[in-house]
């Protein structure tokens, strides 16, 4: 009898320990994608870095620094219990709102949009809109967890979460960041939808607000309207309005089945502008071909599938919604980026997660993966 009790205790301890492990499959998928992304940043950026900074290794050196920081943050956040994220969600959201307001008054621009804040005492900068993607996921998940046992009404179901979501979207739109606003809105609506909010009510209210806001933005920002017009115009000037898109399509098509080989892209030599950024997928297609493009798409699909498995196996509402929001954000950004560079949607600045060069984006994405790994410890569908 005594031996039987010890065996039961040991079995419980083993099960408890097993649940405390992060999802190794998700972790490995992230490492694979990060490795491929780092190689492609090196290849795609080399000519541009050599020409503009007299150092072909300029971007890859900076990328590896941000990657190291991001991986450290990911591992650290994966060890924190989900209860901490639940308690800190309103604080994170409030900080993000303050930072977005600061951008409007003290930020700086790269092009027509003012999106960046400098970090005092350093040459570094970051985009608060990237951090708000995590902020909106945490805040809406926290809110829906708080009201899960309360009776639904229009005020609680639509109005309050709408203030949370559209308050953030309005500030990002004021930065003249249409793609960031759209992605933020899609993330928020996805979280609300999966939490049980009526899709009909959201379409009637949020859809109307989003449509009016988007129309006002387009009619008051000629550069954005010009991109929309050139997308629908088959006779648009490929030497100006559609230069980047056209060169990206040349790069994608010239890869053929097997690609030109690593480092052998031709379009990265001053044809695709800043190829290490939003149009890096075209260089990947040129060098790795159709098979390489398929492999990358499959890797992202596996990452999304694994993430959703964690989300739907989570043991509480907040964890499930946070995991769902993080994975949905990655999926939206990845496939919108691919659709943009393939000229399936109008050209706008959307980075490819874990691939496009960008320090703040990479660090924040890896922080989100750290939270997702933390949630995976107690997900019942993970084995």
Short mmCIF file of C-alpha atoms in Angstrom, two decimals:
data_model
loop_
_atom_site.label_atom_id
_atom_site.label_comp_id
_atom_site.label_asym_id
_atom_site.label_seq_id
_atom_site.Cartn_x
_atom_site.Cartn_y
_atom_site.Cartn_z
CA UNK A 1 0.00 0.00 0.00
CA UNK A 2 2.82 2.39 0.89
CA UNK A 3 4.55 1.69 -2.43
CA UNK A 4 1.33 2.39 -4.30
CA UNK A 5 0.98 5.82 -2.64
CA UNK A 6 4.60 6.70 -3.55
CA UNK A 7 3.97 5.68 -7.13
CA UNK A 8 0.93 7.95 -7.31
CA UNK A 9 2.90 10.87 -5.86
CA UNK A 10 5.72 10.30 -8.36
CA UNK A 11 3.22 10.13 -11.23
CA UNK A 12 1.66 13.45 -10.19
CA UNK A 13 5.08 15.07 -9.94
CA UNK A 14 6.03 13.80 -13.40
CA UNK A 15 2.79 15.12 -14.92
CA UNK A 16 3.23 18.46 -13.17
CA UNK A 17 6.81 18.76 -14.45
CA UNK A 18 5.73 17.84 -17.97
CA UNK A 19 3.16 20.62 -18.00
CA UNK A 20 5.80 23.14 -16.99
CA UNK A 21 7.78 22.64 -20.21
CA UNK A 22 7.36 25.13 -23.01
CA UNK A 23 6.25 23.85 -26.41
CA UNK A 24 9.48 22.61 -27.97
CA UNK A 25 7.92 22.32 -31.46
CA UNK A 26 6.94 25.99 -31.46
CA UNK A 27 10.37 26.94 -30.14
CA UNK A 28 12.10 24.98 -32.92
CA UNK A 29 9.85 26.48 -35.62
CA UNK A 30 10.74 29.98 -34.46
CA UNK A 31 14.47 29.18 -34.50
CA UNK A 32 14.24 27.78 -38.04
CA UNK A 33 12.36 30.84 -39.35
CA UNK A 34 14.76 33.20 -37.55
CA UNK A 35 17.78 31.42 -39.04
CA UNK A 36 16.39 31.60 -42.57
CA UNK A 37 15.40 35.24 -42.01
CA UNK A 38 18.87 36.18 -40.80
CA UNK A 39 20.49 34.56 -43.84
CA UNK A 40 18.12 36.40 -46.15
CA UNK A 41 18.67 39.76 -44.45
CA UNK A 42 22.40 39.27 -44.98
CA UNK A 43 21.96 38.39 -48.65
CA UNK A 44 19.29 40.99 -49.47
CA UNK A 45 20.95 43.88 -47.63
CA UNK A 46 24.58 43.40 -48.70
CA UNK A 47 24.60 45.54 -51.90
CA UNK A 48 22.48 48.32 -50.35
CA UNK A 49 24.61 48.39 -47.19
CA UNK A 50 27.81 48.40 -49.27
CA UNK A 51 26.55 51.29 -51.37
CA UNK A 52 25.08 53.46 -48.58
CA UNK A 53 27.31 52.63 -45.58
CA UNK A 54 30.49 51.28 -47.24
CA UNK A 55 30.00 48.15 -45.16
CA UNK A 56 28.15 45.19 -46.62
CA UNK A 57 27.73 43.75 -43.14
CA UNK A 58 26.03 46.89 -41.72
CA UNK A 59 22.50 45.50 -41.54
CA UNK A 60 23.32 41.93 -40.57
CA UNK A 61 25.50 43.09 -37.67
CA UNK A 62 22.70 45.28 -36.32
CA UNK A 63 20.16 42.54 -36.95
CA UNK A 64 22.16 39.99 -34.96
CA UNK A 65 22.39 42.41 -32.02
CA UNK A 66 18.60 42.89 -32.00
CA UNK A 67 18.11 39.15 -32.50
CA UNK A 68 20.26 38.38 -29.46
CA UNK A 69 18.34 40.91 -27.35
CA UNK A 70 15.02 39.56 -28.63
CA UNK A 71 15.90 35.94 -27.90
CA UNK A 72 16.99 36.89 -24.38
CA UNK A 73 13.68 38.69 -23.79
CA UNK A 74 11.75 35.75 -25.29
CA UNK A 75 13.38 33.24 -22.93
CA UNK A 76 12.91 35.55 -19.94
CA UNK A 77 9.21 36.18 -20.67
CA UNK A 78 8.57 32.47 -21.28
CA UNK A 79 9.46 31.85 -17.61
CA UNK A 80 6.94 34.36 -16.24
CA UNK A 81 3.53 33.06 -15.18
CA UNK A 82 0.50 34.21 -17.14
CA UNK A 83 -1.02 35.80 -14.02
CA UNK A 84 1.61 38.55 -14.26
CA UNK A 85 0.55 39.42 -17.80
CA UNK A 86 -3.09 39.52 -16.77
CA UNK A 87 -2.37 41.97 -13.94
CA UNK A 88 -0.13 44.17 -16.08
CA UNK A 89 -2.36 44.30 -19.20
CA UNK A 90 -4.02 47.69 -18.40
CA UNK A 91 -0.62 49.16 -17.51
CA UNK A 92 0.96 48.00 -20.78
CA UNK A 93 -1.97 49.38 -22.78
CA UNK A 94 -1.79 52.75 -20.97
CA UNK A 95 1.96 53.00 -21.59
CA UNK A 96 1.40 52.24 -25.28
CA UNK A 97 -1.25 54.97 -25.53
CA UNK A 98 1.09 57.50 -23.90
CA UNK A 99 3.90 56.54 -26.29
CA UNK A 100 1.59 56.94 -29.30
CA UNK A 101 0.65 60.42 -28.10
CA UNK A 102 4.33 61.28 -27.59
CA UNK A 103 5.06 60.27 -31.20
CA UNK A 104 2.65 62.93 -32.44
CA UNK A 105 4.52 65.66 -30.56
CA UNK A 106 8.10 64.43 -30.20
CA UNK A 107 8.50 61.68 -32.76
CA UNK A 108 10.33 61.75 -36.07
CA UNK A 109 9.56 60.44 -39.51
CA UNK A 110 11.18 58.28 -42.14
CA UNK A 111 9.30 59.34 -45.26
CA UNK A 112 5.84 60.88 -44.93
CA UNK A 113 4.79 59.14 -41.71
CA UNK A 114 5.83 60.17 -38.20
CA UNK A 115 6.10 56.79 -36.45
CA UNK A 116 9.34 56.73 -34.49
CA UNK A 117 10.46 57.67 -30.99
CA UNK A 118 14.11 57.96 -30.04
CA UNK A 119 15.41 56.21 -26.92
CA UNK A 120 17.07 58.92 -24.75
CA UNK A 121 20.83 58.57 -24.42
CA UNK A 122 21.12 56.11 -27.31
CA UNK A 123 21.11 56.26 -31.13
CA UNK A 124 18.26 53.72 -31.10
CA UNK A 125 14.60 54.31 -31.94
CA UNK A 126 11.42 52.26 -32.03
CA UNK A 127 7.84 52.34 -33.29
CA UNK A 128 5.24 52.53 -30.48
CA UNK A 129 2.64 51.23 -32.95
CA UNK A 130 4.51 47.89 -32.96
CA UNK A 131 4.27 47.71 -29.17
CA UNK A 132 0.57 48.63 -29.30
CA UNK A 133 -0.13 45.42 -31.23
CA UNK A 134 0.81 43.54 -28.08
CA UNK A 135 -0.89 46.16 -25.91
CA UNK A 136 -4.25 45.79 -27.68
CA UNK A 137 -4.06 41.99 -27.48
CA UNK A 138 -3.40 42.06 -23.74
CA UNK A 139 -6.00 44.74 -23.01
CA UNK A 140 -8.87 43.25 -24.98
CA UNK A 141 -8.08 39.78 -23.58
CA UNK A 142 -8.05 41.22 -20.06
CA UNK A 143 -11.36 43.02 -20.68
CA UNK A 144 -13.15 39.97 -22.11
CA UNK A 145 -11.86 37.85 -19.23
CA UNK A 146 -13.26 40.40 -16.76
CA UNK A 147 -16.75 40.44 -18.30
CA UNK A 148 -17.00 36.75 -19.21
CA UNK A 149 -19.54 36.01 -16.46
CA UNK A 150 -21.59 39.18 -16.96
CA UNK A 151 -24.67 39.50 -19.09
CA UNK A 152 -23.98 40.91 -22.54
CA UNK A 153 -25.43 44.23 -23.66
CA UNK A 154 -24.45 46.64 -26.42
CA UNK A 155 -22.55 48.90 -24.01
CA UNK A 156 -20.45 46.06 -22.56
CA UNK A 157 -20.12 43.99 -25.74
CA UNK A 158 -19.51 46.70 -28.36
CA UNK A 159 -19.07 50.19 -26.90
CA UNK A 160 -16.38 49.64 -24.22
CA UNK A 161 -14.10 47.34 -26.27
CA UNK A 162 -14.66 49.69 -29.21
CA UNK A 163 -13.22 52.59 -27.19
CA UNK A 164 -10.19 50.45 -26.30
CA UNK A 165 -9.61 49.41 -29.91
CA UNK A 166 -10.50 52.54 -31.86
CA UNK A 167 -8.74 54.85 -29.41
CA UNK A 168 -5.49 53.06 -30.28
CA UNK A 169 -6.33 52.91 -34.01
CA UNK A 170 -7.06 56.66 -34.11
CA UNK A 171 -3.64 57.52 -32.67
CA UNK A 172 -1.86 55.22 -35.13
CA UNK A 173 -3.84 56.72 -38.02
CA UNK A 174 -2.77 60.21 -36.93
CA UNK A 175 0.79 59.01 -37.55
CA UNK A 176 -0.24 58.51 -41.21
CA UNK A 177 0.30 54.80 -40.74
CA UNK A 178 -2.59 53.22 -42.67
CA UNK A 179 -1.23 49.65 -42.75
CA UNK A 180 -0.46 49.77 -39.02
CA UNK A 181 -3.99 51.01 -38.31
CA UNK A 182 -5.54 48.29 -40.46
CA UNK A 183 -3.47 45.51 -38.86
CA UNK A 184 -4.23 46.82 -35.36
CA UNK A 185 -7.94 46.88 -36.17
CA UNK A 186 -7.88 43.36 -37.64
CA UNK A 187 -6.06 42.00 -34.58
CA UNK A 188 -8.54 43.59 -32.19
CA UNK A 189 -11.62 42.47 -34.11
CA UNK A 190 -10.21 38.92 -34.34
CA UNK A 191 -9.73 38.77 -30.55
CA UNK A 192 -13.26 40.10 -29.96
CA UNK A 193 -14.75 37.68 -32.50
CA UNK A 194 -13.12 34.59 -31.01
CA UNK A 195 -14.24 35.73 -27.54
CA UNK A 196 -17.86 35.56 -28.67
CA UNK A 197 -18.67 39.13 -29.72
CA UNK A 198 -21.40 39.25 -32.37
CA UNK A 199 -19.88 39.57 -35.84
CA UNK A 200 -23.06 41.28 -37.11
CA UNK A 201 -22.88 43.97 -34.43
CA UNK A 202 -19.17 44.51 -35.13
CA UNK A 203 -19.79 44.84 -38.87
CA UNK A 204 -22.58 47.38 -38.31
CA UNK A 205 -20.59 49.49 -35.83
CA UNK A 206 -16.86 48.90 -36.24
CA UNK A 207 -17.18 48.35 -39.99
CA UNK A 208 -18.88 51.71 -40.42
CA UNK A 209 -16.34 53.52 -38.24
CA UNK A 210 -13.43 51.85 -40.00
CA UNK A 211 -14.82 52.64 -43.44
CA UNK A 212 -15.37 56.32 -42.63
CA UNK A 213 -11.94 56.62 -41.00
CA UNK A 214 -10.22 54.93 -43.94
CA UNK A 215 -12.02 57.14 -46.48
CA UNK A 216 -11.06 60.32 -44.59
CA UNK A 217 -7.45 59.14 -44.41
CA UNK A 218 -7.25 58.40 -48.13
CA UNK A 219 -8.82 61.69 -49.20
CA UNK A 220 -6.55 63.71 -46.92
CA UNK A 221 -3.31 61.87 -47.76
CA UNK A 222 -2.53 62.00 -51.46
CA UNK A 223 0.39 59.54 -51.28
CA UNK A 224 -1.91 56.79 -49.94
CA UNK A 225 -4.59 57.52 -52.53
CA UNK A 226 -1.95 57.41 -55.25
CA UNK A 227 -0.95 53.88 -54.20
CA UNK A 228 -4.58 52.74 -54.35
CA UNK A 229 -5.08 54.31 -57.77
CA UNK A 230 -1.88 52.78 -59.19
CA UNK A 231 -2.91 49.35 -57.92
CA UNK A 232 -6.20 49.46 -59.84
CA UNK A 233 -4.72 51.19 -62.88
CA UNK A 234 -3.24 48.69 -65.38
CA UNK A 235 -1.56 51.59 -67.20
CA UNK A 236 0.22 52.99 -64.11
CA UNK A 237 3.78 54.17 -64.73
CA UNK A 238 6.07 51.25 -63.87
CA UNK A 239 9.03 53.62 -63.75
CA UNK A 240 7.58 55.67 -60.88
CA UNK A 241 4.26 54.78 -59.21
CA UNK A 242 4.68 50.99 -59.49
CA UNK A 243 8.48 50.78 -59.63
CA UNK A 244 9.00 48.81 -56.41
CA UNK A 245 6.08 46.46 -57.02
CA UNK A 246 7.15 45.80 -60.61
CA UNK A 247 10.76 45.11 -59.65
CA UNK A 248 9.54 42.84 -56.87
CA UNK A 249 7.48 40.86 -59.36
CA UNK A 250 10.52 40.58 -61.66
CA UNK A 251 12.51 39.19 -58.72
CA UNK A 252 9.77 36.71 -57.77
CA UNK A 253 9.26 35.48 -61.32
CA UNK A 254 12.94 35.16 -62.20
CA UNK A 255 13.50 32.66 -59.39
CA UNK A 256 11.80 29.90 -61.34
CA UNK A 257 11.40 26.52 -59.67
CA UNK A 258 14.69 26.24 -57.79
CA UNK A 259 15.88 29.86 -57.63
CA UNK A 260 19.14 31.51 -58.58
CA UNK A 261 20.86 30.35 -55.40
CA UNK A 262 21.72 32.03 -52.11
CA UNK A 263 23.34 35.47 -52.55
CA UNK A 264 22.72 35.40 -56.32
CA UNK A 265 19.76 37.78 -56.57
CA UNK A 266 20.04 40.38 -59.32
CA UNK A 267 17.09 42.58 -58.32
CA UNK A 268 18.64 43.52 -54.97
CA UNK A 269 21.22 45.59 -56.85
CA UNK A 270 19.35 48.92 -56.75
CA UNK A 271 16.21 47.59 -58.46
CA UNK A 272 14.12 46.59 -55.44
CA UNK A 273 14.62 49.58 -53.12
CA UNK A 274 15.79 48.64 -49.60
CA UNK A 275 15.28 44.91 -50.31
CA UNK A 276 16.02 43.95 -46.69
CA UNK A 277 12.75 45.53 -45.55
CA UNK A 278 9.16 44.99 -46.73
CA UNK A 279 10.10 43.38 -50.07
CA UNK A 280 12.50 40.79 -48.68
CA UNK A 281 10.10 37.98 -49.67
CA UNK A 282 10.72 38.80 -53.36
CA UNK A 283 14.46 38.32 -52.89
CA UNK A 284 13.79 35.04 -51.09
CA UNK A 285 11.69 33.91 -54.07
CA UNK A 286 14.38 34.98 -56.53
CA UNK A 287 17.15 33.13 -54.72
CA UNK A 288 15.19 30.10 -53.46
CA UNK A 289 12.59 29.74 -56.21
CA UNK A 290 9.05 28.42 -56.06
CA UNK A 291 10.09 25.50 -53.86
CA UNK A 292 11.78 27.81 -51.38
CA UNK A 293 8.73 30.09 -51.32
CA UNK A 294 6.51 27.09 -50.65
CA UNK A 295 8.76 25.94 -47.81
CA UNK A 296 8.56 29.37 -46.18
CA UNK A 297 4.76 29.51 -46.50
CA UNK A 298 4.52 26.03 -44.96
CA UNK A 299 6.76 27.09 -42.06
CA UNK A 300 4.48 30.04 -41.32
CA UNK A 301 1.40 27.81 -41.59
CA UNK A 302 2.95 25.32 -39.15
CA UNK A 303 3.76 28.17 -36.77
CA UNK A 304 0.17 29.44 -36.95
CA UNK A 305 -1.27 25.94 -36.52
CA UNK A 306 0.94 25.30 -33.50
CA UNK A 307 0.04 28.66 -32.00
CA UNK A 308 -3.70 28.10 -32.41
CA UNK A 309 -3.32 24.66 -30.85
CA UNK A 310 -1.77 26.34 -27.80
CA UNK A 311 -4.54 28.97 -27.78
CA UNK A 312 -7.45 26.54 -27.87
CA UNK A 313 -5.82 24.31 -25.27
CA UNK A 314 -5.18 27.11 -22.77
CA UNK A 315 -6.76 26.66 -19.34
CA UNK A 316 -8.32 30.13 -18.98
CA UNK A 317 -10.01 32.79 -21.12
CA UNK A 318 -7.24 35.38 -20.86
CA UNK A 319 -4.46 32.96 -21.88
CA UNK A 320 -6.49 31.62 -24.77
CA UNK A 321 -7.30 35.06 -26.16
CA UNK A 322 -3.74 36.35 -25.77
CA UNK A 323 -2.31 33.32 -27.58
CA UNK A 324 -4.94 33.61 -30.31
CA UNK A 325 -4.21 37.34 -30.75
CA UNK A 326 -0.44 36.87 -31.00
CA UNK A 327 -0.71 34.09 -33.57
CA UNK A 328 -3.34 35.98 -35.56
CA UNK A 329 -1.09 39.05 -35.67
CA UNK A 330 1.79 37.00 -37.08
CA UNK A 331 -0.50 35.36 -39.64
CA UNK A 332 -2.07 38.64 -40.78
CA UNK A 333 1.29 40.35 -41.18
CA UNK A 334 2.96 37.42 -42.93
CA UNK A 335 0.32 36.82 -45.55
CA UNK A 336 -0.52 40.50 -46.12
CA UNK A 337 3.18 41.10 -46.75
CA UNK A 338 3.28 38.27 -49.29
CA UNK A 339 0.11 39.55 -50.97
CA UNK A 340 1.53 43.08 -51.19
CA UNK A 341 4.78 42.01 -52.86
CA UNK A 342 2.85 39.74 -55.25
CA UNK A 343 0.66 42.75 -56.19
CA UNK A 344 -2.51 41.10 -54.87
CA UNK A 345 -3.30 44.06 -52.59
CA UNK A 346 -2.17 47.72 -52.78
CA UNK A 347 1.43 48.41 -51.84
CA UNK A 348 1.79 49.54 -48.24
CA UNK A 349 4.42 49.14 -45.56
CA UNK A 350 3.91 45.70 -44.00
CA UNK A 351 6.95 43.79 -42.77
CA UNK A 352 7.38 40.02 -42.97
CA UNK A 353 7.59 38.74 -39.36
CA UNK A 354 11.04 37.42 -38.35
CA UNK A 355 12.34 38.14 -41.88
CA UNK A 356 12.19 41.86 -42.63
CA UNK A 357 14.91 44.00 -41.12
CA UNK A 358 13.69 46.06 -38.16
CA UNK A 359 14.99 46.03 -34.60
CA UNK A 360 11.91 47.13 -32.64
CA UNK A 361 9.59 44.90 -34.65
CA UNK A 362 11.81 41.83 -34.17
CA UNK A 363 12.29 42.37 -30.43
CA UNK A 364 8.55 42.88 -29.84
CA UNK A 365 7.65 39.84 -31.95
CA UNK A 366 10.06 37.69 -29.95
CA UNK A 367 8.62 39.11 -26.71
CA UNK A 368 5.19 37.97 -27.92
CA UNK A 369 6.58 34.52 -28.68
CA UNK A 370 7.96 34.44 -25.13
CA UNK A 371 4.44 35.06 -23.78
CA UNK A 372 3.07 32.40 -26.14
CA UNK A 373 5.65 29.91 -24.87
CA UNK A 374 4.65 30.76 -21.30
CA UNK A 375 1.01 29.98 -22.15
CA UNK A 376 2.06 26.73 -23.85
CA UNK A 377 3.24 25.32 -20.51
CA UNK A 378 -0.35 24.78 -19.40
CA UNK A 379 -2.01 24.11 -22.74
CA UNK A 380 -3.77 20.75 -22.66
CA UNK A 381 -3.41 20.10 -26.41
CA UNK A 382 0.39 20.32 -26.39
CA UNK A 383 2.47 17.16 -26.22
#
